[in-house]
Amino acid sequence: QAQGYRLVTLSEAKGLVPVFTGEVRMRIGEREFVLKPLPDGSTVEVAGQALPLACVPLRVGADYLVPAREVGAALGAQVAYDKESEIVSLRVSGRSGEFRLDSLHAEIDGELIELDVPAVLHEGRAMVPVSVLKRFLPIGCKYDGSRHVLSVTILQSAANELMQAVAAPIVAG
């Protein structure tokens, strides 16, 4: 690998099957989730800027799973993943959250909550649901199937309210 070689399976070398061919099904308790990768070449844009990603986002029902580190950082969040505990941590604008992989339980600002879609480890990346990111930041999300682009936008009216709420104690004090 240090000399530039890439290790692959015999099937990959012969072009027989790709490593990841499609959807993955997972169960948590009685609930089943179907994780479907967006088409090859799909990209994520945050505030109009394309992000370089090591893996494509996944769709789970009406939600999307995106790489926590790359997308969180593009949104101004500090992101950490602890391999031993399998917990993804997000911190932004004085708010914090911890999400255990393959679980529907999380903690946001010290309050235990139940998630609709779990955070997962996919292709070595901690992936979090966009719906979780919406709990931290005033964002919107839309997938354009014709361009294969998942756009994450910062909602200006909510962003302005957030900035005013942060600035108000400073002005008053």
Coordinates of C-alpha atoms in Angstrom, one line a residue:
Q1 CA 0.0 0.0 0.0
A2 CA 2.9 2.4 0.8
Q3 CA 4.0 1.8 -2.8
G4 CA 0.7 2.8 -4.3
Y5 CA -0.9 -0.6 -4.6
R6 CA -4.5 -1.1 -3.6
L7 CA -5.7 -4.4 -2.0
V8 CA -8.8 -5.8 -3.7
T9 CA -10.7 -9.1 -3.7
L10 CA -10.3 -11.5 -6.7
S11 CA -13.8 -10.7 -7.7
E12 CA -13.1 -7.0 -7.7
A13 CA -9.9 -7.5 -9.7
K14 CA -11.8 -9.4 -12.3
G15 CA -14.6 -6.9 -12.3
L16 CA -17.2 -9.5 -11.3
V17 CA -19.0 -7.6 -8.5
P18 CA -18.5 -4.3 -6.7
V19 CA -17.8 -4.3 -3.0
F20 CA -21.2 -2.7 -2.2
T21 CA -24.0 -3.6 -4.6
G22 CA -27.1 -2.0 -3.1
E23 CA -29.4 -1.8 -0.1
V24 CA -28.6 -3.1 3.3
R25 CA -31.3 -4.2 5.7
M26 CA -30.8 -3.8 9.5
R27 CA -33.0 -4.5 12.5
I28 CA -33.1 -2.7 15.8
G29 CA -35.6 -4.4 18.1
E30 CA -38.8 -5.0 16.1
R31 CA -38.0 -2.3 13.5
E32 CA -36.4 -2.9 10.2
F33 CA -34.5 -0.2 8.2
V34 CA -33.5 -0.4 4.6
L35 CA -30.4 1.7 3.8
K36 CA -30.1 2.5 0.1
P37 CA -27.1 4.2 -1.3
L38 CA -27.8 7.2 -3.6
P39 CA -26.6 6.5 -7.2
D40 CA -22.9 6.5 -7.9
G41 CA -21.6 9.9 -8.5
S42 CA -24.1 11.5 -6.2
T43 CA -22.7 14.5 -4.3
V44 CA -23.6 16.6 -1.3
E45 CA -23.7 20.4 -1.4
V46 CA -23.7 22.4 1.7
A47 CA -24.7 26.1 1.2
G48 CA -24.0 25.6 -2.5
Q49 CA -20.5 24.2 -2.1
A50 CA -19.9 20.6 -3.2
L51 CA -18.2 18.4 -0.5
P52 CA -15.6 15.8 -1.3
L53 CA -16.9 12.6 0.3
A54 CA -15.3 9.2 0.7
C55 CA -18.7 7.4 0.4
V56 CA -22.1 8.2 -1.1
P57 CA -25.0 9.2 1.2
L58 CA -27.7 6.7 2.1
R59 CA -31.4 7.0 1.9
V60 CA -33.5 5.5 4.7
G61 CA -37.2 6.1 4.1
A62 CA -37.7 9.9 3.8
D63 CA -34.4 10.7 5.5
Y64 CA -30.8 10.7 4.4
L65 CA -27.6 9.5 6.2
V66 CA -24.6 11.6 5.5
P67 CA -21.0 11.4 6.7
A68 CA -21.0 13.1 10.1
R69 CA -17.5 14.5 10.0
E70 CA -17.6 16.1 6.5
V71 CA -21.1 17.5 6.6
G72 CA -21.0 18.5 10.2
A73 CA -17.8 20.4 9.7
A74 CA -19.2 22.1 6.6
L75 CA -22.1 23.3 8.8
G76 CA -19.7 24.6 11.5
A77 CA -20.1 21.8 14.0
Q78 CA -17.3 20.0 15.9
V79 CA -17.7 16.3 15.2
A80 CA -16.0 13.4 17.0
Y81 CA -16.4 9.7 16.8
D82 CA -15.2 7.3 19.5
K83 CA -14.6 3.9 18.0
E84 CA -14.6 2.1 21.4
S85 CA -18.0 3.4 22.6
E86 CA -19.4 3.8 19.0
I87 CA -20.7 7.3 19.8
V88 CA -20.8 10.2 17.4
S89 CA -20.7 13.6 19.2
L90 CA -21.8 16.9 17.6
R91 CA -21.2 20.3 19.2
V92 CA -22.4 23.6 17.6
S93 CA -23.6 26.9 18.8
G94 CA -23.5 25.9 22.5
R95 CA -25.5 22.7 21.8
S96 CA -24.4 19.1 22.0
G97 CA -25.6 15.7 21.1
E98 CA -24.3 12.1 21.3
F99 CA -25.6 9.4 19.0
R100 CA -24.7 5.7 19.5
L101 CA -24.3 3.9 16.2
D102 CA -27.0 1.3 15.4
S103 CA -29.3 2.6 18.1
L104 CA -32.5 4.7 18.1
H105 CA -31.4 6.5 21.3
A106 CA -29.6 9.7 21.5
E107 CA -28.9 12.5 23.9
I108 CA -29.3 16.1 22.8
D109 CA -28.4 18.9 25.3
G110 CA -28.6 16.4 28.1
E111 CA -32.1 15.2 27.2
L112 CA -32.7 11.6 26.1
I113 CA -34.6 11.3 22.8
E114 CA -35.7 8.6 20.5
L115 CA -34.6 8.8 16.8
D116 CA -36.7 7.7 13.8
V117 CA -33.5 6.6 11.9
P118 CA -30.3 5.3 13.5
A119 CA -26.8 6.6 13.0
V120 CA -24.7 3.9 11.4
L121 CA -21.1 3.0 10.4
H122 CA -20.9 2.7 6.6
E123 CA -17.7 2.1 4.6
G124 CA -15.7 3.2 7.7
R125 CA -17.6 6.4 8.1
A126 CA -20.0 7.4 10.9
M127 CA -23.2 8.4 9.1
V128 CA -25.9 10.5 10.8
P129 CA -29.4 11.2 9.7
V130 CA -30.0 14.7 8.3
S131 CA -33.1 14.9 10.6
V132 CA -30.6 14.8 13.5
L133 CA -28.6 17.6 12.1
K134 CA -31.8 19.6 11.8
R135 CA -32.1 19.4 15.6
F136 CA -28.9 21.4 15.9
L137 CA -28.9 23.8 13.0
P138 CA -31.6 25.6 11.0
I139 CA -31.1 23.6 7.8
G140 CA -33.2 22.3 5.0
C141 CA -32.4 19.3 2.8
K142 CA -33.5 18.3 -0.7
Y143 CA -32.4 15.6 -3.1
D144 CA -32.3 16.5 -6.8
G145 CA -32.6 13.1 -8.6
S146 CA -31.9 14.6 -12.0
R147 CA -28.5 16.0 -10.9
H148 CA -27.9 13.4 -8.2
V149 CA -27.2 16.2 -5.6
L150 CA -28.3 16.2 -2.0
S151 CA -28.4 19.9 -1.1
V152 CA -28.2 21.0 2.5
T153 CA -29.1 24.6 2.9
I154 CA -28.9 26.9 5.9
L155 CA -32.3 28.5 6.3
Q156 CA -31.7 32.2 6.6
S157 CA -34.7 33.3 8.7
A158 CA -33.9 30.6 11.3
A159 CA -30.2 31.4 11.1
N160 CA -30.9 35.1 11.7
E161 CA -33.1 34.2 14.7
L162 CA -30.3 32.0 16.1
M163 CA -27.7 34.8 15.7
Q164 CA -30.0 37.2 17.5
A165 CA -30.6 34.8 20.3
V166 CA -26.9 34.3 20.8
A167 CA -26.2 38.1 20.5
A168 CA -29.0 39.2 22.9
P169 CA -27.3 38.2 26.1
I170 CA -24.1 39.9 25.0
V171 CA -25.8 43.2 24.2
A172 CA -27.9 43.0 27.4
G173 CA -24.8 42.2 29.6

